[in-house]
Amino acid sequence: AQRVTQPEKLLSVFKGAPVELKCNYSYSGSPELFWYVQYSRQRLQLLLRHISRESIKGFTADLNKGETSFHLKKPFAQEEDSAMYYCALSGGGSYIPTFGRGTSLIVHP
Amino acid sequence: DTAVSQTPKYLVTQMGNDKSIKCEQNLGHDTMYWYKQDSKKFLKIMFSYNNKELIINETVPNRFSPKSPDKAHLNLHINSLELGDSAVYFCASSQRGGSTGELFFGEGSRLTVL
C-alpha cells in the first residue's frame, strides 16, 4: 500500500524566512512524487514533480529514497506563497495519486 | 479555455435528496477522477475511471456513483444525501499513457447538505 505523510498541518513563517514543508512516503517500489499547490479559492495545480528536478517559483524538492522523503523547500518565502500544499505519490502500475493531508503555509509580511 | 470544468460550483440541498455534479475535460485525457476534500482539507480519492476500467475506493458509500457518457465527461451522482457528504468535490483528469501522474483539477464543487 502507498501512503503519504505530511506531519505539519500548519506552517507559519515571516516573509524572507526559509521554508521547508515535510513529506514522507511509504511505498515498496519506485515512487513518483509530486507537490501540488492550492491557492485560496483556486483549483489545485501541479507545482513540481521529482522526475523533472526543476525549480518552480523558487521551490525545490529532492527525492531522498533512503529517508523516503520528498520535502519542499524555498530559501526565502514570499507572501504570495501562502497556500495549501499537498504532497502526492504515484506508484508502479497505479496512476492514481495518493495525497497527503496537506500543509497550510502562511507567510506573514 | 478551461481544461477541466465542473458544475455547479456551489450546491446547497437537504438531507435525503439526490444530486449530481458534472465534470468535463477538453484535454483529450483518457482517465478522470473524483476526489473529496473534507473540512480539514484532506483530499481523498473516490473514483478513477477510463473507458476500460473503474476503480472505486472501497471506503466510498455505494450512494455515490460515477457515470461517464464519454471519455470527456465523468459525472458524480449522489443518492440519499447525508450531512457528512458536505465537502468540496474535485474532478481531475490525466493521461495514463503520457507523462506520469500529473493531474489537472477542476475548480471544485462545494456541496452543503442541510
CSV table of C-alpha atoms in Angstrom, one decimal:
chain,number,residue,atom,x,y,z
A,1,ALA,CA,0.0,0.0,0.0
A,2,GLN,CA,1.2,3.5,-0.7
A,3,ARG,CA,1.0,6.2,1.9
A,4,VAL,CA,2.0,9.9,2.1
A,5,THR,CA,2.5,11.7,5.4
A,6,GLN,CA,2.7,15.4,5.8
A,7,PRO,CA,3.3,15.8,9.5
A,8,GLU,CA,2.6,19.6,9.7
A,9,LYS,CA,-1.0,20.8,9.3
A,10,LEU,CA,0.1,24.4,9.5
A,11,LEU,CA,3.4,26.2,8.9
A,12,SER,CA,3.6,29.9,9.7
A,13,VAL,CA,6.7,31.9,8.8
A,14,PHE,CA,7.7,35.5,8.1
A,15,LYS,CA,8.5,36.9,4.7
A,16,GLY,CA,12.1,36.2,3.7
A,17,ALA,CA,12.4,33.2,6.0
A,18,PRO,CA,13.3,29.8,4.7
A,19,VAL,CA,10.5,27.3,4.3
A,20,GLU,CA,10.6,23.5,4.4
A,21,LEU,CA,7.3,21.5,4.1
A,22,LYS,CA,7.9,17.9,5.0
A,23,CYS,CA,6.7,14.9,3.1
A,24,ASN,CA,7.4,11.3,3.9
A,25,TYR,CA,6.1,8.4,1.9
A,26,SER,CA,5.7,4.7,2.2
A,27,TYR,CA,5.9,2.6,-1.0
A,28,SER,CA,7.8,-0.6,-1.8
A,29,GLY,CA,8.6,0.1,-5.4
A,30,SER,CA,9.9,3.2,-7.3
A,31,PRO,CA,7.6,6.1,-6.5
A,32,GLU,CA,6.8,9.1,-8.5
A,33,LEU,CA,6.4,12.1,-6.3
A,34,PHE,CA,4.7,15.5,-6.8
A,35,TRP,CA,3.9,18.7,-5.0
A,36,TYR,CA,0.5,20.3,-5.7
A,37,VAL,CA,-0.5,23.8,-4.5
A,38,GLN,CA,-3.9,25.2,-3.9
A,39,TYR,CA,-4.1,29.0,-3.6
A,40,SER,CA,-7.1,30.5,-1.8
A,41,ARG,CA,-10.3,29.7,-3.7
A,42,GLN,CA,-8.4,28.3,-6.7
A,43,ARG,CA,-8.0,24.8,-8.1
A,44,LEU,CA,-5.2,22.5,-7.2
A,45,GLN,CA,-2.3,22.7,-9.6
A,46,LEU,CA,0.9,20.9,-10.0
A,47,LEU,CA,3.9,22.8,-8.5
A,48,LEU,CA,6.7,20.3,-9.3
A,49,ARG,CA,7.5,16.7,-9.7
A,50,HIS,CA,10.6,14.8,-8.7
A,51,ILE,CA,11.5,13.5,-12.2
A,52,SER,CA,11.8,17.0,-13.6
A,53,ARG,CA,14.3,18.1,-11.0
A,54,GLU,CA,13.1,21.7,-11.6
A,55,SER,CA,12.7,24.8,-9.5
A,56,ILE,CA,9.3,26.4,-9.7
A,57,LYS,CA,8.6,29.8,-8.1
A,58,GLY,CA,11.8,29.3,-6.1
A,59,PHE,CA,10.7,25.9,-4.7
A,60,THR,CA,12.7,22.8,-5.0
A,61,ALA,CA,12.2,19.2,-3.7
A,62,ASP,CA,14.6,16.4,-3.7
A,63,LEU,CA,13.7,12.8,-3.5
A,64,ASN,CA,15.6,11.0,-0.7
A,65,LYS,CA,15.0,7.3,-1.1
A,66,GLY,CA,17.0,6.4,2.0
A,67,GLU,CA,14.8,8.6,4.2
A,68,THR,CA,11.7,8.1,2.0
A,69,SER,CA,11.2,11.8,1.9
A,70,PHE,CA,10.4,14.5,-0.6
A,71,HIS,CA,10.5,17.7,1.3
A,72,LEU,CA,9.6,21.0,-0.4
A,73,LYS,CA,12.0,23.9,0.2
A,74,LYS,CA,12.3,27.5,-0.5
A,75,PRO,CA,15.1,29.7,0.8
A,76,PHE,CA,13.1,33.0,1.1
A,77,ALA,CA,9.3,32.8,1.5
A,78,GLN,CA,7.1,35.4,-0.1
A,79,GLU,CA,3.6,36.4,1.0
A,80,GLU,CA,2.2,35.0,-2.3
A,81,ASP,CA,3.4,31.6,-1.3
A,82,SER,CA,0.7,31.4,1.3
A,83,ALA,CA,-1.4,28.4,0.2
A,84,MET,CA,-2.2,24.8,0.9
A,85,TYR,CA,0.5,22.4,-0.3
A,86,TYR,CA,-0.1,18.7,-1.0
A,87,CYS,CA,2.5,16.0,-1.5
A,88,ALA,CA,1.3,13.2,-3.7
A,89,LEU,CA,2.6,9.8,-4.8
A,90,SER,CA,2.0,7.6,-7.8
A,91,GLY,CA,3.4,4.1,-7.7
A,92,GLY,CA,4.1,1.4,-10.2
A,93,GLY,CA,1.1,0.5,-12.3
A,94,SER,CA,-1.2,2.7,-10.3
A,95,TYR,CA,-1.6,6.1,-11.8
A,96,ILE,CA,-4.0,7.1,-9.0
A,97,PRO,CA,-2.0,9.6,-6.9
A,98,THR,CA,-2.3,9.3,-3.2
A,99,PHE,CA,-2.3,12.6,-1.5
A,100,GLY,CA,-1.0,13.6,1.9
A,101,ARG,CA,-3.3,15.6,4.2
A,102,GLY,CA,-1.8,18.9,3.2
A,103,THR,CA,0.1,21.6,4.9
A,104,SER,CA,-1.2,25.1,5.1
A,105,LEU,CA,1.6,27.6,4.6
A,106,ILE,CA,1.1,31.1,5.9
A,107,VAL,CA,3.7,33.7,5.1
A,108,HIS,CA,3.4,36.9,7.2
A,109,PRO,CA,4.5,40.3,6.0
B,1,ASP,CA,-10.4,28.0,-22.2
B,2,THR,CA,-10.9,25.9,-19.1
B,3,ALA,CA,-9.3,22.5,-19.2
B,4,VAL,CA,-11.4,20.8,-16.5
B,5,SER,CA,-14.7,22.3,-15.7
B,6,GLN,CA,-17.2,21.3,-13.0
B,7,THR,CA,-20.8,22.4,-12.5
B,8,PRO,CA,-22.3,23.6,-10.2
B,9,LYS,CA,-19.6,25.4,-8.2
B,10,TYR,CA,-21.9,25.5,-5.2
B,11,LEU,CA,-24.8,23.2,-4.3
B,12,VAL,CA,-26.9,23.5,-1.2
B,13,THR,CA,-29.5,20.8,-0.6
B,14,GLN,CA,-31.5,18.9,2.0
B,15,MET,CA,-30.7,15.6,3.6
B,16,GLY,CA,-32.2,12.7,1.7
B,17,ASN,CA,-32.1,14.4,-1.7
B,18,ASP,CA,-30.3,13.1,-4.8
B,19,LYS,CA,-27.9,15.3,-6.6
B,20,SER,CA,-25.4,15.3,-9.5
B,21,ILE,CA,-22.2,17.1,-10.2
B,22,LYS,CA,-20.9,17.3,-13.7
B,23,CYS,CA,-17.4,17.3,-15.0
B,24,GLU,CA,-15.9,17.8,-18.4
B,25,GLN,CA,-12.4,17.9,-19.6
B,26,ASN,CA,-11.1,19.2,-23.0
B,27,LEU,CA,-7.6,17.9,-22.7
B,28,GLY,CA,-8.1,14.7,-24.5
B,29,HIS,CA,-7.1,12.7,-21.4
B,30,ASP,CA,-8.2,9.1,-21.0
B,31,THR,CA,-8.6,9.0,-17.3
B,32,MET,CA,-10.8,11.0,-14.9
B,33,TYR,CA,-11.1,11.1,-11.2
B,34,TRP,CA,-13.3,12.3,-8.4
B,35,TYR,CA,-11.7,13.5,-5.1
B,36,LYS,CA,-13.4,14.6,-1.9
B,37,GLN,CA,-11.9,17.4,0.2
B,38,ASP,CA,-13.3,17.5,3.6
B,39,SER,CA,-13.5,20.3,6.1
B,40,LYS,CA,-9.9,19.6,7.3
B,41,LYS,CA,-8.7,19.9,3.7
B,42,PHE,CA,-7.9,16.2,3.5
B,43,LEU,CA,-8.0,15.1,-0.2
B,44,LYS,CA,-9.3,11.6,-0.7
B,45,ILE,CA,-9.7,9.7,-4.0
B,46,MET,CA,-13.2,8.4,-4.6
B,47,PHE,CA,-13.1,7.1,-8.1
B,48,SER,CA,-10.7,6.6,-11.0
B,49,TYR,CA,-12.2,5.9,-14.4
B,50,ASN,CA,-11.2,5.4,-18.0
B,51,ASN,CA,-13.1,3.8,-20.8
B,52,LYS,CA,-11.9,0.4,-19.7
B,53,GLU,CA,-11.7,0.4,-16.0
B,54,LEU,CA,-13.5,1.8,-13.0
B,55,ILE,CA,-11.6,1.8,-9.8
B,56,ILE,CA,-13.6,2.5,-6.7
B,57,ASN,CA,-12.2,3.4,-3.3
B,58,GLU,CA,-13.8,0.8,-1.1
B,59,THR,CA,-14.5,3.3,1.6
B,60,VAL,CA,-16.9,5.3,-0.6
B,61,PRO,CA,-20.5,4.5,0.2
B,62,ASN,CA,-22.5,3.0,-2.7
B,63,ARG,CA,-24.7,6.0,-2.6
B,64,PHE,CA,-22.0,7.6,-4.7
B,65,SER,CA,-21.8,6.5,-8.3
B,66,PRO,CA,-19.7,7.8,-11.3
B,67,LYS,CA,-21.3,8.0,-14.7
B,68,SER,CA,-19.3,8.6,-17.8
B,69,PRO,CA,-21.3,9.2,-21.1
B,70,ASP,CA,-18.0,9.6,-22.9
B,71,LYS,CA,-14.3,9.9,-22.2
B,72,ALA,CA,-14.5,13.7,-21.8
B,73,HIS,CA,-17.2,13.5,-19.1
B,74,LEU,CA,-17.4,12.0,-15.7
B,75,ASN,CA,-20.4,12.9,-13.6
B,76,LEU,CA,-20.9,12.2,-9.9
B,77,HIS,CA,-24.3,11.1,-8.7
B,78,ILE,CA,-25.1,11.0,-5.0
B,79,ASN,CA,-28.2,9.4,-3.7
B,80,SER,CA,-29.8,10.0,-0.3
B,81,LEU,CA,-27.5,12.8,0.8
B,82,GLU,CA,-26.3,12.8,4.3
B,83,LEU,CA,-24.8,15.6,6.5
B,84,GLY,CA,-21.4,14.0,6.3
B,85,ASP,CA,-21.4,14.4,2.5
B,86,SER,CA,-20.8,18.1,2.8
B,87,ALA,CA,-17.4,18.7,1.3
B,88,VAL,CA,-15.7,20.1,-1.8
B,89,TYR,CA,-15.6,17.6,-4.6
B,90,PHE,CA,-12.9,17.9,-7.2
B,91,CYS,CA,-12.8,16.4,-10.6
B,92,ALA,CA,-9.5,15.8,-12.2
B,93,SER,CA,-8.1,14.2,-15.3
B,94,SER,CA,-4.8,12.7,-16.5
B,95,GLN,CA,-3.3,10.9,-19.4
B,96,ARG,CA,-2.3,7.5,-18.3
B,97,GLY,CA,-0.1,6.7,-21.2
B,98,GLY,CA,1.7,10.0,-21.2
B,99,SER,CA,3.7,11.9,-18.7
B,100,THR,CA,3.1,10.1,-15.5
B,101,GLY,CA,0.7,11.1,-12.8
B,102,GLU,CA,0.1,14.8,-13.3
B,103,LEU,CA,-3.5,15.6,-12.5
B,104,PHE,CA,-5.4,18.5,-13.9
B,105,PHE,CA,-8.1,19.7,-11.5
B,106,GLY,CA,-11.4,21.4,-11.8
B,107,GLU,CA,-12.2,24.3,-9.6
B,108,GLY,CA,-14.2,22.2,-7.2
B,109,SER,CA,-17.9,21.9,-6.3
B,110,ARG,CA,-18.8,22.9,-2.8
B,111,LEU,CA,-21.7,20.7,-1.6
B,112,THR,CA,-23.6,21.7,1.6
B,113,VAL,CA,-26.1,19.3,3.0
B,114,LEU,CA,-28.6,20.8,5.5
